[in-house]
JSON list of C-alpha atoms in Angstrom, two decimals:
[
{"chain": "A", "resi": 1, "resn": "UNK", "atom": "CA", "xyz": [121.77, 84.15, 105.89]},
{"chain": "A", "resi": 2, "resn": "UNK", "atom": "CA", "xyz": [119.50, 80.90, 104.92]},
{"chain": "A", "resi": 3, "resn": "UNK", "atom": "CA", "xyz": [115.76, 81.56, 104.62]},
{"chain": "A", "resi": 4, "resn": "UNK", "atom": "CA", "xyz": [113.18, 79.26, 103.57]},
{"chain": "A", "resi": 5, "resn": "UNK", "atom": "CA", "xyz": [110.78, 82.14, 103.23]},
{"chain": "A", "resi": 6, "resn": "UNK", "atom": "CA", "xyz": [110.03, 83.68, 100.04]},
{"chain": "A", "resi": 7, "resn": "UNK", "atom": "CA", "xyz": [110.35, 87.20, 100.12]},
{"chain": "A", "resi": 8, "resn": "UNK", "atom": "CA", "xyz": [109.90, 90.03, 97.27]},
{"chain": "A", "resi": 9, "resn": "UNK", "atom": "CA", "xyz": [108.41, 93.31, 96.13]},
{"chain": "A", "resi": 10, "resn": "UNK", "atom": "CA", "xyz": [105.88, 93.24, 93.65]},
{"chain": "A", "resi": 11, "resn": "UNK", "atom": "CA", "xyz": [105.93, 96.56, 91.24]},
{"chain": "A", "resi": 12, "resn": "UNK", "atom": "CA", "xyz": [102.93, 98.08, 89.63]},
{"chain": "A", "resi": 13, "resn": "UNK", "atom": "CA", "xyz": [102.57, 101.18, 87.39]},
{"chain": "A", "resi": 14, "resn": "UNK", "atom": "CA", "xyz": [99.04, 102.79, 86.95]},
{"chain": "A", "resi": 15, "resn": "UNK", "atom": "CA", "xyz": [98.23, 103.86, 83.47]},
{"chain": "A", "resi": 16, "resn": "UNK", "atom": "CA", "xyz": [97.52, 107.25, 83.15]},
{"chain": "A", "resi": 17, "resn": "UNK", "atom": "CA", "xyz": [93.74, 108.11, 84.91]},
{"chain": "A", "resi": 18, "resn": "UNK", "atom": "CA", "xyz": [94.18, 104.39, 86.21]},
{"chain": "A", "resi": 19, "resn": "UNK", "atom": "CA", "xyz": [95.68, 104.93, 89.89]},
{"chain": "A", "resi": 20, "resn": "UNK", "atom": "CA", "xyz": [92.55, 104.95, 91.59]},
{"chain": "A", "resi": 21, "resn": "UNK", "atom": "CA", "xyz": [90.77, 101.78, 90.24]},
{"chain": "A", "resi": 22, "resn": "UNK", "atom": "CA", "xyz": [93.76, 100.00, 90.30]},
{"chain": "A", "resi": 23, "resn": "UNK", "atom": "CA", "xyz": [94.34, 101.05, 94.40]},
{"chain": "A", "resi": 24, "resn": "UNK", "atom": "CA", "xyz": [90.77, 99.65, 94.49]},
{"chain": "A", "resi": 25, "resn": "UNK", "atom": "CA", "xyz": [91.67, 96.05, 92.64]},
{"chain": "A", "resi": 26, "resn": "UNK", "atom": "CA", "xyz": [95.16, 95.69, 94.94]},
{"chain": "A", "resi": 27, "resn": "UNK", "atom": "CA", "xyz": [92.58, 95.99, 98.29]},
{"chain": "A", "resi": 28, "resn": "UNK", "atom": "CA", "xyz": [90.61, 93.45, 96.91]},
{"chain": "A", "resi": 29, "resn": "UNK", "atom": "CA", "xyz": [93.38, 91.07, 96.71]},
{"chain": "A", "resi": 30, "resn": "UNK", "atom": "CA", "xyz": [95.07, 91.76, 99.98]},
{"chain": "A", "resi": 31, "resn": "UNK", "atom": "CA", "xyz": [91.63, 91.16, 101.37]},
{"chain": "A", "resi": 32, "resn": "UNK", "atom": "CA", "xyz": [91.16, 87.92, 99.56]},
{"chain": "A", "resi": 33, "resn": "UNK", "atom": "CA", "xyz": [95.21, 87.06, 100.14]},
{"chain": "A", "resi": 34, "resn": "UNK", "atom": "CA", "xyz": [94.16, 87.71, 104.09]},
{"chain": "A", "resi": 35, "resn": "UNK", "atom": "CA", "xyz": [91.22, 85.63, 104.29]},
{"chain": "A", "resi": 36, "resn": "UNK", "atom": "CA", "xyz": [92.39, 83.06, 102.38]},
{"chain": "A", "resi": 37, "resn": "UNK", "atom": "CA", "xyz": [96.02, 82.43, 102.53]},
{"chain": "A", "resi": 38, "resn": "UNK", "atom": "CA", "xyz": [97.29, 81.81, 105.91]},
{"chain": "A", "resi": 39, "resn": "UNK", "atom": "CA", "xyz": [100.87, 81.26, 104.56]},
{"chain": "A", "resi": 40, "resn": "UNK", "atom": "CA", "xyz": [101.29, 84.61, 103.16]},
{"chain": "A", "resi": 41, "resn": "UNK", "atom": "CA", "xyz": [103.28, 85.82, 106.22]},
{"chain": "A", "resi": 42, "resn": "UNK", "atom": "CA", "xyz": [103.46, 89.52, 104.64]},
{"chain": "A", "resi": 43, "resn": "UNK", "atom": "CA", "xyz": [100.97, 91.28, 102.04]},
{"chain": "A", "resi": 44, "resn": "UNK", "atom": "CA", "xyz": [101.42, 94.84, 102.55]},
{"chain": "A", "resi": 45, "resn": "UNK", "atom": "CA", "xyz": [100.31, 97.98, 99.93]},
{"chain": "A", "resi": 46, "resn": "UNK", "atom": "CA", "xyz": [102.13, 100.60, 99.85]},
{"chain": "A", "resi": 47, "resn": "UNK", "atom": "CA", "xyz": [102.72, 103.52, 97.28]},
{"chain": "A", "resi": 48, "resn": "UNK", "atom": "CA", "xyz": [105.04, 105.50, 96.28]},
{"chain": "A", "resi": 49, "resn": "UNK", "atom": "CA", "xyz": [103.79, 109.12, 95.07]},
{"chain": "A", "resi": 50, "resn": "UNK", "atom": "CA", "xyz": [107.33, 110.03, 93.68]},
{"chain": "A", "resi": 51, "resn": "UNK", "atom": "CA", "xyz": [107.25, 107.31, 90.65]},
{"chain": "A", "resi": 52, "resn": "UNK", "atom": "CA", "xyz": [103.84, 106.54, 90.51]},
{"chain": "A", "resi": 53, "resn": "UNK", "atom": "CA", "xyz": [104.14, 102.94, 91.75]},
{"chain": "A", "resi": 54, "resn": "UNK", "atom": "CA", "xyz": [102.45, 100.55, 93.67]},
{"chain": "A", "resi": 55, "resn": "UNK", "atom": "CA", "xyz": [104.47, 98.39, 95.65]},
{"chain": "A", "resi": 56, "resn": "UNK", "atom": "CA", "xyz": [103.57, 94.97, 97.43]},
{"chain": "A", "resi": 57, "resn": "UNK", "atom": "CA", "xyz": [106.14, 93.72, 100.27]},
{"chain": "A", "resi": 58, "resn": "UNK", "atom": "CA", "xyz": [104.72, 90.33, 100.21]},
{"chain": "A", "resi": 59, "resn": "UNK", "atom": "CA", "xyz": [106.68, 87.17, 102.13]},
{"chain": "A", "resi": 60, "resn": "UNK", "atom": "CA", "xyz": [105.34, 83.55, 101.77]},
{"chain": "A", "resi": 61, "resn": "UNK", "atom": "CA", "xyz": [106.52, 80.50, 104.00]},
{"chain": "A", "resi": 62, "resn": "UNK", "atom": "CA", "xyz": [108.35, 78.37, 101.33]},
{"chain": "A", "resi": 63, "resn": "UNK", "atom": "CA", "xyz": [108.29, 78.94, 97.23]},
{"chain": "A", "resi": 64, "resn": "UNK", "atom": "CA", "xyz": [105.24, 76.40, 97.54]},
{"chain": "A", "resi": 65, "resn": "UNK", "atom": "CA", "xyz": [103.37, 78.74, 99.43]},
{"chain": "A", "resi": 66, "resn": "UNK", "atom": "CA", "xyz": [104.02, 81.41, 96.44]},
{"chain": "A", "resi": 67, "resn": "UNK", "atom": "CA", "xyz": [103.67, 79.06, 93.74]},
{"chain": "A", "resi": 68, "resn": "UNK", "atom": "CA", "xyz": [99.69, 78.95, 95.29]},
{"chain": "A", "resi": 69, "resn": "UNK", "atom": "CA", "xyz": [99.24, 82.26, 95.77]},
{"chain": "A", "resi": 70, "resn": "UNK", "atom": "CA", "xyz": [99.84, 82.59, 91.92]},
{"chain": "A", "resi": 71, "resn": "UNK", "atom": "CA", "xyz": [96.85, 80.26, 91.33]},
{"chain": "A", "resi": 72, "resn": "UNK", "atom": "CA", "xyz": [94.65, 81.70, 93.31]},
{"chain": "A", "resi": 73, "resn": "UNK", "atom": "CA", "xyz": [91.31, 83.09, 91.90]},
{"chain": "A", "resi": 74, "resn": "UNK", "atom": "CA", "xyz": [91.79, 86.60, 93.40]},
{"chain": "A", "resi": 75, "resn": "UNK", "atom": "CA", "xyz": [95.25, 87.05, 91.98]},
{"chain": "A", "resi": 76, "resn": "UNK", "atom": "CA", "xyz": [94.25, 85.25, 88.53]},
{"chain": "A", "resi": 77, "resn": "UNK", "atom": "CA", "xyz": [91.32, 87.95, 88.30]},
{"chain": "A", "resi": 78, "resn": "UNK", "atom": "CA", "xyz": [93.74, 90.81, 89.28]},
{"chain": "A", "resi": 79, "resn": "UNK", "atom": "CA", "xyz": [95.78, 89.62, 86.43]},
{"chain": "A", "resi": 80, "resn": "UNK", "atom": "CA", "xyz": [92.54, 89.66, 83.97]},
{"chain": "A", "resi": 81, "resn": "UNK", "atom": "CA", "xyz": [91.54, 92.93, 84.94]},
{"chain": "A", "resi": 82, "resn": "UNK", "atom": "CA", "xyz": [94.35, 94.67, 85.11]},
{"chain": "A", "resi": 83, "resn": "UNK", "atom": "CA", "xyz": [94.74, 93.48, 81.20]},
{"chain": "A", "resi": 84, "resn": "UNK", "atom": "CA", "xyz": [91.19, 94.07, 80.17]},
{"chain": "A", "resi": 85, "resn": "UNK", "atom": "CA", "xyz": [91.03, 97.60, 81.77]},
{"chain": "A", "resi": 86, "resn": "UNK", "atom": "CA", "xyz": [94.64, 98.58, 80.92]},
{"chain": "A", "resi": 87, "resn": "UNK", "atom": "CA", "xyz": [95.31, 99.42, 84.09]},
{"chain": "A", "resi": 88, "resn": "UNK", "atom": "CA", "xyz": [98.89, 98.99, 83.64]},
{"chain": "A", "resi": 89, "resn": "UNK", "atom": "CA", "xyz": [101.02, 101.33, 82.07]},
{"chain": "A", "resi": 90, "resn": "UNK", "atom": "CA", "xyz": [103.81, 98.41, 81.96]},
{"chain": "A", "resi": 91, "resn": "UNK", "atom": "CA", "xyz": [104.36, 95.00, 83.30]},
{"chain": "A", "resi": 92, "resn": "UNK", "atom": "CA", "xyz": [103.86, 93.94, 86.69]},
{"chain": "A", "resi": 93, "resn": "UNK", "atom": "CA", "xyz": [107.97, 93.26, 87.94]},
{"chain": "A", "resi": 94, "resn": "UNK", "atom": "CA", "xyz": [108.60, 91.14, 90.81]},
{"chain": "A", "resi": 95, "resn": "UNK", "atom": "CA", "xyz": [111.46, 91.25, 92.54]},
{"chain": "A", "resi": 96, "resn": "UNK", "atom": "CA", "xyz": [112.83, 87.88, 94.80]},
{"chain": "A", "resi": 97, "resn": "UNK", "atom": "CA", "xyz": [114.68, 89.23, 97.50]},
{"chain": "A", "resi": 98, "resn": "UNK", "atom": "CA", "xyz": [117.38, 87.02, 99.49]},
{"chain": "A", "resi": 99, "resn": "UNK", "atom": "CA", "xyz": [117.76, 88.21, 103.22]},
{"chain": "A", "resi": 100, "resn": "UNK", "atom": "CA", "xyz": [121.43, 88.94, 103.81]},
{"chain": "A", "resi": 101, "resn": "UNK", "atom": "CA", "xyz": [120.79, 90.73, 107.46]},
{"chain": "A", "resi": 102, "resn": "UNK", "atom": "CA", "xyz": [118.84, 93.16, 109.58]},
{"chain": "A", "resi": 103, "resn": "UNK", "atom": "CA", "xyz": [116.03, 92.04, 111.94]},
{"chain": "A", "resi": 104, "resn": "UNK", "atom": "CA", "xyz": [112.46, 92.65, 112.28]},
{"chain": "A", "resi": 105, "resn": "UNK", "atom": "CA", "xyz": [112.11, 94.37, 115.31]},
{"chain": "A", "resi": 106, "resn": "UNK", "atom": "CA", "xyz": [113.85, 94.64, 118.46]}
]
């Protein structure tokens, strides 16, 4: 199945004591991503109590789309803070996903 969407997971660990402002950071993005990025099809937070782990579902209309979101100022100062508060407790992994079936509703 051929998709000229991008689509991945994005993967972020708090450090210890670190869930909580970093929750508050990834709602400032997907704000910002919202306002400001009208071919981000799908930005959605989620987490995941059993591993500790944020995860972003996020899917862009072409790799161009992506590439820009990566430039932005919101996720550029996500990047910086998340580095000058330690709020990780290891690297952000991303995940490309290819679409190989299923729908998305009925």
């Amino acid at each position: 199945m051929s998709d000229q969407h991008v689509n991945l997971i994005a993967i972020l660990t708090p450090a210890p004591g670190k869930k909580d402002r970093l929750r508050e950071e990834l709602h400032k993005i997907a704000h910002e991503v919202y306002k400001r990025e009208p071919e981000a099809l799908r930005y959605h937070l989620h987490y995941q109590e059993a591993t500790e782990e944020f995860v972003l579902i996020e899917r862009y209309t072409s790799k161009a789309a992506f590439d820009t979101h990566k430039d932005q100022p919101a996720f550029q100062n996500l990047l910086k803070v998340c580095e000058e508060e330690h709020l990780l407790s290891k690297p952000l992994e991303l995940k490309m996903l290819e679409p190989i079936g299923g729908h998305d509703n009925r």
